[in-house]
mmCIF file of C-alpha atoms in Angstrom:
data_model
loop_
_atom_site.group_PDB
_atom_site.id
_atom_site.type_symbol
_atom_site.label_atom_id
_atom_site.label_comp_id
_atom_site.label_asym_id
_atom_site.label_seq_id
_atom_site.Cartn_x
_atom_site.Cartn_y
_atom_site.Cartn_z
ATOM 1 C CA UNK A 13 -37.634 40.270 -0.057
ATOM 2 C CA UNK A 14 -39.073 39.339 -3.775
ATOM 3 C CA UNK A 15 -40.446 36.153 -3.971
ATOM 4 C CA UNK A 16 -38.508 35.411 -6.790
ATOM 5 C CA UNK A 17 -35.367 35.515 -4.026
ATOM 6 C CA UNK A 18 -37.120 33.241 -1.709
ATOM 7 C CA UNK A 19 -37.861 30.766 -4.697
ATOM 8 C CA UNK A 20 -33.593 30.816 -4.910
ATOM 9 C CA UNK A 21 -33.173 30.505 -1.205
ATOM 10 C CA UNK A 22 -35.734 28.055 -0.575
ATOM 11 C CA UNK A 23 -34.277 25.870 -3.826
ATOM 12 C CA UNK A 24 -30.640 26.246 -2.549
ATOM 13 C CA UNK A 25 -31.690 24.955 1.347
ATOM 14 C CA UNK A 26 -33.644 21.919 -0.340
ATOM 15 C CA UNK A 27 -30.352 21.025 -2.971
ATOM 16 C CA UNK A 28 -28.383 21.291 0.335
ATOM 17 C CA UNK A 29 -30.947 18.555 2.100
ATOM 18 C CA UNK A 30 -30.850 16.691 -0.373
ATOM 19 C CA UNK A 31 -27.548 16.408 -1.352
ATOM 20 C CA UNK A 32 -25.978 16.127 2.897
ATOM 21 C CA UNK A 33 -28.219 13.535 3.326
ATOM 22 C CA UNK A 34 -27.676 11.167 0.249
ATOM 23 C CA UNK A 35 -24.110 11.335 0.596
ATOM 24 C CA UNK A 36 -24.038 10.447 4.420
ATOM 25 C CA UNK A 37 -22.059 13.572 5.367
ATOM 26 C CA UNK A 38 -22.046 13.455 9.445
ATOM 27 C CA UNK A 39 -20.188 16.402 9.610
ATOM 28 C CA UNK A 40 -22.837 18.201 7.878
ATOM 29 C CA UNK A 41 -26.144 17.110 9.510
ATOM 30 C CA UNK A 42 -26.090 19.580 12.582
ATOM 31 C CA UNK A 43 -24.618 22.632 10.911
ATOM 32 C CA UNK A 44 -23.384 24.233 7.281
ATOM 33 C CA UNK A 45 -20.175 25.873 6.741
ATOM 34 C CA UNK A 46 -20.226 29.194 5.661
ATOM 35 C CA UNK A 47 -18.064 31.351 3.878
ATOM 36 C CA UNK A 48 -16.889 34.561 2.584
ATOM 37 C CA UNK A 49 -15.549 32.876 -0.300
ATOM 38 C CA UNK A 50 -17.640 32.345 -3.866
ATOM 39 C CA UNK A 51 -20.284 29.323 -3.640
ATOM 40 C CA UNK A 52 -18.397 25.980 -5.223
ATOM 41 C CA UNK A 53 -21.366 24.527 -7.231
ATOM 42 C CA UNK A 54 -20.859 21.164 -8.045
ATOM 43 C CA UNK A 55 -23.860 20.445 -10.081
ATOM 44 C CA UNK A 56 -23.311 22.856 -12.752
ATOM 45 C CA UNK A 57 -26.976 23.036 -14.145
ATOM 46 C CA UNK A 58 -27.791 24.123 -10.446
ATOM 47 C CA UNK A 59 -25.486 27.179 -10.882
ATOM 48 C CA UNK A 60 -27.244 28.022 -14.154
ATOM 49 C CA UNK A 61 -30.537 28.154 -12.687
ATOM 50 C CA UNK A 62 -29.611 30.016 -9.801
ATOM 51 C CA UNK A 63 -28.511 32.762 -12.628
ATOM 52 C CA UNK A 64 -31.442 32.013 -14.721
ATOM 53 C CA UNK A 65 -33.704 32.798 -12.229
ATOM 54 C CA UNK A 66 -32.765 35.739 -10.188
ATOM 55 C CA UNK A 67 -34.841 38.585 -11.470
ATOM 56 C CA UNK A 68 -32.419 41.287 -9.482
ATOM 57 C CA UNK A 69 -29.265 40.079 -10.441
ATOM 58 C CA UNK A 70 -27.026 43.081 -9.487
ATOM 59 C CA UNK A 71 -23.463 43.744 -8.852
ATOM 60 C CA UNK A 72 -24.672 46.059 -5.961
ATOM 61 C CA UNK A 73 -22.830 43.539 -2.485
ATOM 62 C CA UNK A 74 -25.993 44.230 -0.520
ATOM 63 C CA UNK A 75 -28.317 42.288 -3.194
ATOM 64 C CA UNK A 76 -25.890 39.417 -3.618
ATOM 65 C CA UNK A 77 -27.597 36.006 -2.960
ATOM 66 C CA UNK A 78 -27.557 34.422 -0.065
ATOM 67 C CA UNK A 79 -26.551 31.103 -1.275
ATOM 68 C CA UNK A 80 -23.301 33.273 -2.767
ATOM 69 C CA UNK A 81 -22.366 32.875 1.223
ATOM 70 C CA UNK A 82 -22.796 28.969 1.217
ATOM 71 C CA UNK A 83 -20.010 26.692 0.499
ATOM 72 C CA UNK A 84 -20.395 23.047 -0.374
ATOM 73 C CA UNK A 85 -17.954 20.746 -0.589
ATOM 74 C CA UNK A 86 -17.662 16.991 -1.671
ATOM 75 C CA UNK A 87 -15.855 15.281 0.457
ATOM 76 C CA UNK A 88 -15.480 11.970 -2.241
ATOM 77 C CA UNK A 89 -13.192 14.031 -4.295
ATOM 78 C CA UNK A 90 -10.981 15.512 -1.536
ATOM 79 C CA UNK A 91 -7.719 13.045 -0.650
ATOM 80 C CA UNK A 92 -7.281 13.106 3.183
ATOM 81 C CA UNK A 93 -4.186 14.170 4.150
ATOM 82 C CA UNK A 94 -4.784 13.406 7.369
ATOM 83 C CA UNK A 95 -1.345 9.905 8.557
ATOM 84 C CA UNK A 96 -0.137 10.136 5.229
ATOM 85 C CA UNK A 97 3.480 10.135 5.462
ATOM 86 C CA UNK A 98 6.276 10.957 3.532
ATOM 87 C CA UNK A 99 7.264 7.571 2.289
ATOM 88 C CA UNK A 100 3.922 6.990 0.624
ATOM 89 C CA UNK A 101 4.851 9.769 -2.044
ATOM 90 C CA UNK A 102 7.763 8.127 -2.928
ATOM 91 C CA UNK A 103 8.134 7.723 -7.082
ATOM 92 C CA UNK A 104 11.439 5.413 -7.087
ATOM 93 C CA UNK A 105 12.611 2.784 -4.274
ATOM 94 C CA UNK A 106 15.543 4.587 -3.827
ATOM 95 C CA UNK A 107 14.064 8.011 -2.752
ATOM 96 C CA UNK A 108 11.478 5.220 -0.505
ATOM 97 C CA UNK A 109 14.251 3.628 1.273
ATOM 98 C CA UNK A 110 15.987 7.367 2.150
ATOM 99 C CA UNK A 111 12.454 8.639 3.304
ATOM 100 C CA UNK A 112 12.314 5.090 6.022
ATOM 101 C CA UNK A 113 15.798 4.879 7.148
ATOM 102 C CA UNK A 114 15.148 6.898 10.738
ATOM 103 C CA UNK A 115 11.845 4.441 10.886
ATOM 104 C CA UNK A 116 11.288 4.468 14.925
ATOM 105 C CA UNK A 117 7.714 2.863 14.848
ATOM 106 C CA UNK A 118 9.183 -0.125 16.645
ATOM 107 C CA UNK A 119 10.699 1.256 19.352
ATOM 108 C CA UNK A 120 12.407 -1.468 20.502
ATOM 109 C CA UNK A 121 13.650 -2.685 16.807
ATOM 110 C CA UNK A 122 14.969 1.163 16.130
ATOM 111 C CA UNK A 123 17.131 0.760 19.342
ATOM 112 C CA UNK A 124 18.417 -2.700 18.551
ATOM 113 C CA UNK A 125 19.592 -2.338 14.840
ATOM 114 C CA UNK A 126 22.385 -1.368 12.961
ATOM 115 C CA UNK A 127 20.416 -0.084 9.845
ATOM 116 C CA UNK A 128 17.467 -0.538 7.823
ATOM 117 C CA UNK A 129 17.375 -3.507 5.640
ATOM 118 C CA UNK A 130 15.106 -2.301 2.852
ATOM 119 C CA UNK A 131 15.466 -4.536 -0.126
ATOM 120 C CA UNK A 132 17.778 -5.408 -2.988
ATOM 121 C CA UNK A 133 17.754 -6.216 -6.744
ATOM 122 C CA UNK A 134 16.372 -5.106 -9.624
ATOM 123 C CA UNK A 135 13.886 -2.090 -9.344
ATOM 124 C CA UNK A 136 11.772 -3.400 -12.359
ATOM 125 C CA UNK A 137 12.016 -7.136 -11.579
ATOM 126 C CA UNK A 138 9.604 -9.327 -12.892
ATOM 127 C CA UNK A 139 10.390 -11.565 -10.147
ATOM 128 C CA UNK A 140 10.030 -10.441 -6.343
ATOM 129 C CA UNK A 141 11.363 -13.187 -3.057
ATOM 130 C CA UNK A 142 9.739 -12.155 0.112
ATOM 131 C CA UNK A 143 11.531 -13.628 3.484
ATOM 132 C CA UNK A 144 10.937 -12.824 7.085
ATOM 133 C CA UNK A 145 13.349 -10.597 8.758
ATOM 134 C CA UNK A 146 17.073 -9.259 8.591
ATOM 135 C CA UNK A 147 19.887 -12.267 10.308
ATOM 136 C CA UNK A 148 22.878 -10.407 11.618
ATOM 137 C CA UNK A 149 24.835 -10.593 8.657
ATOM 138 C CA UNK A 150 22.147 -8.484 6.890
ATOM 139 C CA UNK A 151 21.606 -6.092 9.330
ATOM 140 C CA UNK A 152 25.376 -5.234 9.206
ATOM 141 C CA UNK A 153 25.475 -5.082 5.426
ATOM 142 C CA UNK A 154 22.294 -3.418 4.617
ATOM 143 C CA UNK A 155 21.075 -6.244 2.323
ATOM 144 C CA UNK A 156 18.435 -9.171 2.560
ATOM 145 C CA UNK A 157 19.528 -12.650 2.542
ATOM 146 C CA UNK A 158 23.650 -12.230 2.194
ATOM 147 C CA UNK A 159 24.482 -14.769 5.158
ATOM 148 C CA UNK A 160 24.223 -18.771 5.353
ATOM 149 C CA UNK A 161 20.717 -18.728 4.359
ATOM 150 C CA UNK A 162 21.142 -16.089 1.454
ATOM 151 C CA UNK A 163 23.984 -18.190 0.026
ATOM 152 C CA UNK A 164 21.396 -20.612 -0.471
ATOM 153 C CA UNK A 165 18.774 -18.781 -1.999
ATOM 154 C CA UNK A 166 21.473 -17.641 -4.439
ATOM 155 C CA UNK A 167 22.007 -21.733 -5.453
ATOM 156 C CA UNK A 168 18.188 -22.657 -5.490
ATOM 157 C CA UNK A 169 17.929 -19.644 -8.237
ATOM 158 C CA UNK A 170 20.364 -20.543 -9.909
ATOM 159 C CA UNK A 171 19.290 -23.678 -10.015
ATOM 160 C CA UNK A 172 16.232 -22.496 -11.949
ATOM 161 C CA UNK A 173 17.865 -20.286 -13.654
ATOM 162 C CA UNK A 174 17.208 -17.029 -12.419
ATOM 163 C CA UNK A 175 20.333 -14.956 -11.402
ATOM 164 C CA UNK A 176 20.110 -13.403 -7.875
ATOM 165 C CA UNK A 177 20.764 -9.672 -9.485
ATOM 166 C CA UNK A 178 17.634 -9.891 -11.543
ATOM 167 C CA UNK A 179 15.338 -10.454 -9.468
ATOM 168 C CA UNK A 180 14.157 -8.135 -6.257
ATOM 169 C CA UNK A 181 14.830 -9.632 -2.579
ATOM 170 C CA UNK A 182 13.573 -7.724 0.714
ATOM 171 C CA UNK A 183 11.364 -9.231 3.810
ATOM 172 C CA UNK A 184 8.361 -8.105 5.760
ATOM 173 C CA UNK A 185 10.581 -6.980 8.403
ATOM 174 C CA UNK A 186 13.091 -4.310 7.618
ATOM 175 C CA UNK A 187 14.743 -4.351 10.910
ATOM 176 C CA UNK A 188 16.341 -7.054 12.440
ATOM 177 C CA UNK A 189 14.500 -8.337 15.336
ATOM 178 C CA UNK A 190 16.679 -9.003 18.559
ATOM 179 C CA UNK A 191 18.678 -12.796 18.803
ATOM 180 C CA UNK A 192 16.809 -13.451 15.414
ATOM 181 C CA UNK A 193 13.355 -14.466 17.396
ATOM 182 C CA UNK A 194 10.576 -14.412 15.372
ATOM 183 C CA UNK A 195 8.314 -11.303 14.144
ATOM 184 C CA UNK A 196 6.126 -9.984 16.812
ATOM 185 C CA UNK A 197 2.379 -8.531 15.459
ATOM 186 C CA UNK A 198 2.857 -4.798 15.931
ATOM 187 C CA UNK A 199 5.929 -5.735 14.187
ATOM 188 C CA UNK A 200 4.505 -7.273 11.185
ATOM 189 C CA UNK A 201 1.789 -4.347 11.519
ATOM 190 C CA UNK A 202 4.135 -1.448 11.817
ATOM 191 C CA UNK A 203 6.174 -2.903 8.647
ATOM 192 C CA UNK A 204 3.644 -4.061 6.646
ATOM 193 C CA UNK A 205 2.934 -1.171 4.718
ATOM 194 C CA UNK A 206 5.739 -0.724 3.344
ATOM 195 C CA UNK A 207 6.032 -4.109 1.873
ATOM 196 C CA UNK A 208 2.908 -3.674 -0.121
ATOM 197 C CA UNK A 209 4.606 -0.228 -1.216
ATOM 198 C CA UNK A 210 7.765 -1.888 -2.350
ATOM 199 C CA UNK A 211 5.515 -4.000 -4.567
ATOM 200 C CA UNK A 212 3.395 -1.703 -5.605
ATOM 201 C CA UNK A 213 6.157 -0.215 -6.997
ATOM 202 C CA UNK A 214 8.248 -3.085 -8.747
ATOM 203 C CA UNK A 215 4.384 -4.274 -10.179
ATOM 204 C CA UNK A 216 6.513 -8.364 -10.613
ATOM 205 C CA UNK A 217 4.619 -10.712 -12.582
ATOM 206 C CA UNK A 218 5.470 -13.432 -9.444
ATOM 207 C CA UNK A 219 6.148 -13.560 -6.169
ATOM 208 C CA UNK A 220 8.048 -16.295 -4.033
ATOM 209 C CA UNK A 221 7.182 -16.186 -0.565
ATOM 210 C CA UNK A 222 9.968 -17.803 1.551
ATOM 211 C CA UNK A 223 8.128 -19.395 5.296
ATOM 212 C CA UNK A 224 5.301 -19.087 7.144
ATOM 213 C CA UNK A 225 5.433 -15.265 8.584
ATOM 214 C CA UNK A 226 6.091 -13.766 4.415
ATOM 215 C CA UNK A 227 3.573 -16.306 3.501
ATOM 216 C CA UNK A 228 0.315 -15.435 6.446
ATOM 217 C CA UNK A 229 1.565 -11.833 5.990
ATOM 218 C CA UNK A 230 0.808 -11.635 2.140
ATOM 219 C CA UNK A 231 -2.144 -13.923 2.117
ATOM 220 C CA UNK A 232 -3.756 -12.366 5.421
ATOM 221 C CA UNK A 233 -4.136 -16.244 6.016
ATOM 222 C CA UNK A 234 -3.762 -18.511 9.369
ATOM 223 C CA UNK A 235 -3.220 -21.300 7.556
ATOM 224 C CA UNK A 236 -0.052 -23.541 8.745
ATOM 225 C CA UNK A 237 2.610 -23.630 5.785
ATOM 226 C CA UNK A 238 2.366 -27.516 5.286
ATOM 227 C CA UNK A 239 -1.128 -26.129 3.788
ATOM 228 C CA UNK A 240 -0.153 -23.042 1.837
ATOM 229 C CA UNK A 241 3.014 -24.287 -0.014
ATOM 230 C CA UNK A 242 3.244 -25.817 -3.294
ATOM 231 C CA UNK A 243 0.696 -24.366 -4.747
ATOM 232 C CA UNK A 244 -0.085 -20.905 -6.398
ATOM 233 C CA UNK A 245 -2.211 -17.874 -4.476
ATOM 234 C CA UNK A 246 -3.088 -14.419 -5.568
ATOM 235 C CA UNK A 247 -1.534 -11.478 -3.889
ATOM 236 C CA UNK A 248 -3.387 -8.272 -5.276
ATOM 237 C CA UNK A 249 -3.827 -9.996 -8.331
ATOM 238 C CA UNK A 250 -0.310 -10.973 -8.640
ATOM 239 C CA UNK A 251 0.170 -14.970 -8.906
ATOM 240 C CA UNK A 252 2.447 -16.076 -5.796
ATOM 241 C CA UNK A 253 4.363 -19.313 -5.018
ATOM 242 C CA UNK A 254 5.005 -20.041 -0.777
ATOM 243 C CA UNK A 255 7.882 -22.455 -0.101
ATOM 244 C CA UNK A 256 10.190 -23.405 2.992
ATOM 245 C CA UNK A 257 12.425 -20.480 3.872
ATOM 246 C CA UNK A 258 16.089 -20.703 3.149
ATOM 247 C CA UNK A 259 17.044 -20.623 6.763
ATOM 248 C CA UNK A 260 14.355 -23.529 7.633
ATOM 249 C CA UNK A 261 16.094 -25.784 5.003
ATOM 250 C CA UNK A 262 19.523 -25.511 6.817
ATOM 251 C CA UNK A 263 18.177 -26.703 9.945
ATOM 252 C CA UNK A 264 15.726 -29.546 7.917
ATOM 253 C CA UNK A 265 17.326 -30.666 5.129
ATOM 254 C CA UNK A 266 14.337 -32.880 4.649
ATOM 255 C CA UNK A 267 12.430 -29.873 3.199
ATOM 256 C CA UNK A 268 14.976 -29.816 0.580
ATOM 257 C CA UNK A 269 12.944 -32.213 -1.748
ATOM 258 C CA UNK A 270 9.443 -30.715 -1.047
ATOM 259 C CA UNK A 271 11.109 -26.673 -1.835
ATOM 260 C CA UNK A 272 12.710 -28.361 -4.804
ATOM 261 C CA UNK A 273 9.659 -29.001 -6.284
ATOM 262 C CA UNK A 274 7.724 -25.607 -5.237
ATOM 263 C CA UNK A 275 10.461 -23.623 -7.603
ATOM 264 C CA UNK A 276 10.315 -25.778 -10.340
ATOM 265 C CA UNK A 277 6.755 -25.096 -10.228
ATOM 266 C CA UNK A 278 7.424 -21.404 -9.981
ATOM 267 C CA UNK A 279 9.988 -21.699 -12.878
ATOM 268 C CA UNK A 280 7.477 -23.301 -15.182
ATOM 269 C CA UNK A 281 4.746 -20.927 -14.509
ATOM 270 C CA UNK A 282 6.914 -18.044 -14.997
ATOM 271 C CA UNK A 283 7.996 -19.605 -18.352
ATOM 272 C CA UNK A 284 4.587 -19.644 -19.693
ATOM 273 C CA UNK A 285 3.193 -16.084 -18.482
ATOM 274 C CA UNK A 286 6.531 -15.024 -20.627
ATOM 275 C CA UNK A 287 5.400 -17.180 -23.771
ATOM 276 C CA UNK A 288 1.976 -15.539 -23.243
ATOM 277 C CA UNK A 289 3.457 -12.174 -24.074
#
C-alpha cells in the first residue's frame, strides 16, 4: 500500500480517537460501526483533506479508501426516539387531549373513571388555574371544576374580573381518583407530563395554583402551603400565584379572607405585566 494511503488511514483512525473520546461516546469505545454506506464527515475540512491528499484517487471500487467504509455519527444532533409518545407531537390541545383519552398508565385510575378530564378554556389564555384532581361531577361532564367547588372559582374570578371562559382551567390529575382521596405519587408522576405539555402549549403570562398538591407539583417544593401562598414563584419562567383550593374554602371558610387577598394580588400583577406591553 502507498504511503500516501497509510498517511489517510492513519489520519482517519487518529480523527476517530480523538473525536469518540472528547465527546464521551460509550457506545463507541470498544468497537466502530461500519458500513457499506458513504462516510458522513462531519468536519467538512476533514473531508477536503482526505480528497486533497490521496495521490490514487480512482473510481476503480478496489482502490476506494478505507475510511469510505467508516461511518461516524454524532449522536448530539440525533433526537432519540426512543418513550416518546404520541401525545408529545401534539401541535393544538385538541388533537393532545384525543391522543390521551385511552391513557391506562394508572391502572387503577383507567378502571375507575368515566373519562378523561383534560382541561377547559381558552387555548391561548393568558391566564392558566391549576387544581388537583377531577370531583365526580367533573369526571361525568368531562370538565375541571363544574361542581360545588367550580361554582366558586367561577365567583372568586369574577370577582376580579376575569370571566371563567377566558381563562384555561385543568388539574394535575386528569382522572378522577377513587372517593375523591387525595393524589397518590405514581399518580402525580404518571400525569405530570402532561401538565407541563398543556402549558407549554397555552405559553400564559400567570398561573394560579389552587392547594397544596398543584402547588408542590409545579414548584417541585415540600414546602407546607401556609408557606408557599400569597406570594409569587416562578414556574419555567412563568410568574405563579398559590392560594387555598376552591374545595378547601367550602369546608374552611376561614381561608376565605387569606385567598381573598392572594387574587387580588394576582389581579394587580396581571394588570401591570399588561400595562408593560
Amino acid at each position: 500500500m502507498s504511503s500516501g494511503k497509510d498517511k489517510i488511514i492513519n489520519d482517519v483512525c487518529r480523527y476517530l480517537k480523538f473525536y469518540i473520546e472528547n465527546n464521551n461516546y460509550p457506545l463507541f469505545k470498544n468497537e466502530f460501526h461500519i458500513s457499506d454506506e458513504p462516510v458522513i464527515y462531519q468536519d467538512e475540512e476533514f473531508a477536503e483533506s482526505i480528497e486533497k491528499n490521496d495521490p490514487e484517487n480512482t473510481e476503480n471500487e478496489s482502490d476506494q479508501l478505507v475510511a469510505e467504509k467508516i461511518k461516524v455519527t454524532d449522536n448530539r444532533k440525533q433526537e432519540i426516539p426512543i418513550f416518546k409518545e404520541e401525545w408529545m407531537n401534539a401541535e393544538t390541545l385538541q388533537v393532545f387531549e384525543q391522543k390521551i383519552q385511552t391513557c391506562d398508565k394508572c391502572s387503577n385510575l383507567s378502571v375507575s373513571r368515566t373519562q378523561v378530564v383534560f382541561g377547559h378554556g381558552n387555548p391561548e389564555a393568558k391566564i392558566v388555574v391549576v387544581g388537583e384532581a377531577p370531583g365526580a361531577d367533573e369526571d361525568i361532564q368531562g370538565k375541571p371544576f363544574v361542581g360545588r367547588a367550580g361554582k366558586l372559582l367561577t365567583d372568586i374570578l369574577k370577582a376580579i374580573n376575569f370571566d371563567r371562559e377566558e381563562v384555561y382551567i385543568c388539574n394535575i390529575l386528569k382522572c378522577r381518583p377513587p372517593e375523591n382521596r387525595n393524589p397518590l405519587p405514581d399518580e402525580i408522576a404518571h400525569c405530570e407530563p402532561y401538565l407541563h405539555k398543556q402549558l407549554e402549549m397555552i405559553k400564559p403570562m400567570l398561573i394560579l395554583a389552587l392547594g397544596t398538591f398543584a402547588a408542590q407539583t409545579l414548584l417541585k417544593s415540600k414546602e407546607p402551603l401556609g408557606r408557599l401562598r400569597g406570594k409569587f414563584h416562578l414556574y419555567n419562567g412563568i410568574k405563579m400565584m398559590v392560594t387555598y383550593h376552591p374545595a378547601a374554602l367550602l369546608r374552611n371558610p376561614n381561608w376565605k379572607k387569606p385567598t381573598w387577598e392572594d387574587v387580588q394580588l394576582f389581579r394587580k400583577e396581571f394588570d401591570t405585566m399588561i400595562n408593560r406591553k
